């Protein structure tokens, strides 16, 4: 067995230090972005000629546009978007607050009632001979960790929105100096979001563990059972972020497009459109706050799932702190690796031309994965005893440290493969999207059929990648292996988020350029950044879905252990009906979220029409539209429409657990996982492909593309129909499915003791 | 225990007699249909004034169209369609022949090799103490029953196509006397198809059992193990019928519409369109031959699965023939019940107005279900001992006869519920389809989003119905319960097929009326029949999918028993990777079948364009198009395009079974079942809803519908786009998924002994 090379003290320093480094690096990036002044005065001071050429030649001077006026307008629009974003978030936080309190009480009551709120020590569930802290303690501490997870996710989401709405106008201004400058500003801002989230998530979890240890002392099983609330808190926020945010994004987008582009024939991002600010806010709400909360949820859950299983394995039983905190050490090293990787994009190399953007982003993926593989090897060598045992459904399983390294590595590389396959099927640099664009020749119908078929086909390799990583990690280290494989996929979360957040910032930058009446050449640069952003958004979603699948399986395993079931036999009626109903839930959920977008969009369409019909001079541009009301309507509608799908997710585990019991609930979790992951991947890729097929035709960068164009041609109209259909698939119902499969799993884990004792009422009656 | 009331001799008479009655009834219906003369001479003989008024007043006389000329044209077109259908079938049979021989050899080699082709008796797999016939015998007899199942399916499909292409023009002619007369002709022809298939299926199976018994004597385990080939033969044909036929249907349809309606702006079914005959043949190929082979496969498989399990339960061990043949007795009574039910539509009541059609068809469903419930009660009372034991994964389980009645009844009523839910979501008499039609106001994109959401939502209740019938039958009588529940759902197959086959016959009738230049009022009557046919086609698909889910589960259970696995634990790596990859297969398969339609359609489009551009006077109607070449191109393309998806279905069990072993294969079967059934239902209903939303706008039967119309309005154009997308979903990829889940299950069952002994090579190496 032997002890880990890294002493406990080393661990207790390494983790917080890495977290703090991450936060510092984020703030430093924010500082660099802030150097882009949102004022017209040219910075004549000597040090202004910084290496990055903040004094380069401006497009405006070429085109003789009044520089001062343009910058003031940019600042105004940015302010409006920032206010819109804040008003959305604060309205959402009101509802989140109510939900958090209600759900916290529910957790406390359910878990407290497991032993009738007794305060006397109880026999540990995993080992009857030992005494553990009373169920009441688990209830209290689970509730506390639930609130902690929720608040940390909210704070990270808020900061992410702040930096995004701080950087968008600055990216526009930098675009005047060239696409490279704009890219660095957008990418640095994305990095702020990524590092803040990763570092916050790690730091708060680490602090919570240490605080809980004061009470729990050596009862690590109880401690880490209570910690699981942290994952539930994170995922609950993702419900608001992904589902609520996803509906908001599309309601604003459809509201703006249907009335603006279709009825009033004014271009996208035209300042006269009352919904334009809500639309730009939407880009941030969906892809920044939504994606951030989603990945935070996965990150928190995979850490908690690993810690729970570790606490009842040899690490926990022998109180080996370093080995116990192996998941956190992996994440800590992940922050350092991502920091190094980011420098490649912002400092070591500089982007000169548009066609270098996508390769630069892809390099980020490869570099971070390669470096991280080395990092994980080092961590596995120093932080783990050469061999140890892992709890495996009632029995301890022998595992070697190199095996655990392989578990993390296989998750990491599966993430990369999913990223590249997603890119292949959504980027218009490759044939699948070009074929979809070509199918527009025979109209919208063939475009839709080809798009759906592409989405289905894009599922094949990612599923094999997930299956292989499951098989390797499951075989080597049972549920612990799965949890650390998920963690491996998420270990480069900072870079993943930076790449992902960079897209909406560029999208906004383009919108601001349009609204501020800047030269159309600026818009071309930001559009190029945005197109690359589309692909990276799809890659980010690939990561999110891949890690959601692994995390759900890890949580599912942890749930089964906690509910003390040893086998989940498909050939029993209770499990099979769970499996087939579970496989149906993603369809029910998708039907709800798609309808929610429809209803919320309708309210926006009515408001935008009302303003156009009632505000005199709006079309002529002499009067200003009432942006704030549109933001409010879209916010209220999205939160109201979020309730039915949200209820389906939150109530299913409770209803199934209580009425049918833990076997059926296991079937439901397994069924919804294997079915949900397919729809999530295909919906996101289909939507991404349609979006980029339209952009392919609009950009007309190749002979083939020009033969399908230009903008307004029949082919283009067919492509726009595909894009409009794809929007809710890729921004709302597809990504929200991650939440369905994760949140049901983590909720089942937290309530497992309750279901095990009181569940299955129906079968007890009949 | 006690013996069954019905003596063995009674059983040996009852089954064949019911089968013969079914065949006789079918031929009698054919005779009645043949009384509609395809010649202009009015039948002046006294007995002509038969009750059904074959002498009623003709529309032609009102509109002064030359009666003689119209009838001759009808006969010509019918002949062209019939020739087209025959040429498709015979081309298909060439490929089927090659496939059957190759696969028969494969079965023989694989099964023979289980005991090295030894001819000495071997220990029975389910009870080592007993001696069973040698594996070589199983190999030979399995191969024979495989060929028998294939040929019976082919013959039934061929006869179905014959009557359909015999009755279509006759339905057109009868439409001149009123919608009621046209309905009876179409419905009688559908009944011919339904009863021939049900009766043939039963009779051939019964004869095969008796022939095999000569060799097998008392070794019922061996006998019924060999009989399973019958199901595999049926399902293999369904692969050609459903997948090949489905691709043919859409290739012809898209080829005709894209060039005819879109490019040349000529109406549907215009005789100048070279693809018009291929299109009309396609209606029959898909919905008659395809649906027939699909339901025949399910029927044969559920009977075989039940018989296999029964043979190793108390019925088989105690050689109680009547109880043993309980599944066949249920089917026999089913034929009698359907016969009685059909009379309600053809003789007891007569349809006067269009709005009575759908209710009449719905009555058929209700009457057959109610009567069959009584029938099953009687059969369960007379044919079963009051209590008996059923083989349940290694142990015998006590079961009561009333419990088995409930198993069959729950399957029967689940089928009815699925039928009604499907109707609610696809008929334009209800709000879901009307909402989809309404969403066309904001364009094709919203129509597609609403249509997809409808399809997802329409899955919920059918899945609960399937889950409940699985839970009840599984709990009462394990795998035998599931098999007889599937049989319950299929026991009214004759009526189900009659209702289903009636649709394409009316569709054809409308095409012929158009081509023969008859009064547009005839077309209105046949369109009314066709619209009701759309809904019943969707109901038929609901039955097909529901029974496919139950049948696959029964086969899955039988496979697990034969592969001597006792539990399929989701929490083992081998099973879970099978589950997640299995859940992906329906997506891979759908991507392939959707692309196949695209490629085959493209070939048709090119040929139709070539003829329009090269045949002088074609547009002016002075020259005749070359129909036969179009039929040939569509046939060759569909069979060629069918190979990739067909290979995926046939090879998956072999590859997984040999490389990964029976546990992973169990995971694949379970995963593909629970995932495939969702897509199959949602794809079929989405397609059906779009089709009827378009027809709703075209018919303009209500204030709301007229506000969306007329034909050619923006709303209508958006609806046409939805319908074009829906076609391949509801006619090709949706229904073909039944074959994916059934054929993989039955193939695994047949090869189970081989996989159990030689499978899992990868794990043996590593």
XYZ file of N, CA and C in Angstrom, chain B residues 24 26 130 164-165 216 229 252 325 389 512 530 557 610 632 665 696 736:
54
model
N -60.754 -18.297 -46.240
C -62.012 -18.323 -47.023
C -62.658 -16.935 -47.001
N -61.273 -14.141 -46.615
C -60.476 -13.208 -47.443
C -60.848 -13.388 -48.916
N -31.534 -34.028 -18.703
C -32.319 -34.627 -19.818
C -31.484 -34.641 -21.084
N -54.404 -5.000 -53.540
C -54.403 -3.525 -53.455
C -54.404 -2.919 -54.860
N -53.555 -3.496 -55.727
C -53.481 -2.935 -57.087
C -54.644 -3.466 -57.944
N -38.998 -34.554 -33.778
C -38.623 -34.215 -32.403
C -39.368 -35.033 -31.351
N -36.687 -19.938 -35.779
C -36.236 -19.476 -37.102
C -37.375 -18.832 -37.870
N -39.759 7.702 -54.866
C -40.722 7.933 -55.957
C -41.536 9.202 -55.669
N -50.068 -24.811 -26.911
C -50.401 -24.036 -28.124
C -51.333 -22.859 -27.814
N -46.665 -23.690 -14.028
C -45.398 -22.978 -13.737
C -44.781 -22.497 -15.059
N -55.629 7.711 -59.465
C -56.192 7.196 -60.729
C -57.269 8.146 -61.242
N -58.728 9.215 -48.159
C -57.267 9.212 -47.966
C -56.887 9.907 -46.656
N -35.805 -11.425 -23.558
C -35.890 -12.351 -22.415
C -35.549 -13.773 -22.837
N -34.743 14.283 -66.948
C -34.256 13.834 -68.272
C -35.445 13.606 -69.209
N -38.156 1.235 -62.395
C -36.902 0.446 -62.293
C -35.839 1.221 -61.506
N -24.133 -7.679 -25.358
C -25.230 -7.782 -26.347
C -26.574 -7.537 -25.663
N -55.368 19.792 -43.745
C -56.333 20.633 -42.995
C -56.477 21.986 -43.697
N -39.102 1.939 -39.902
C -38.008 0.949 -40.034
C -37.369 0.644 -38.692
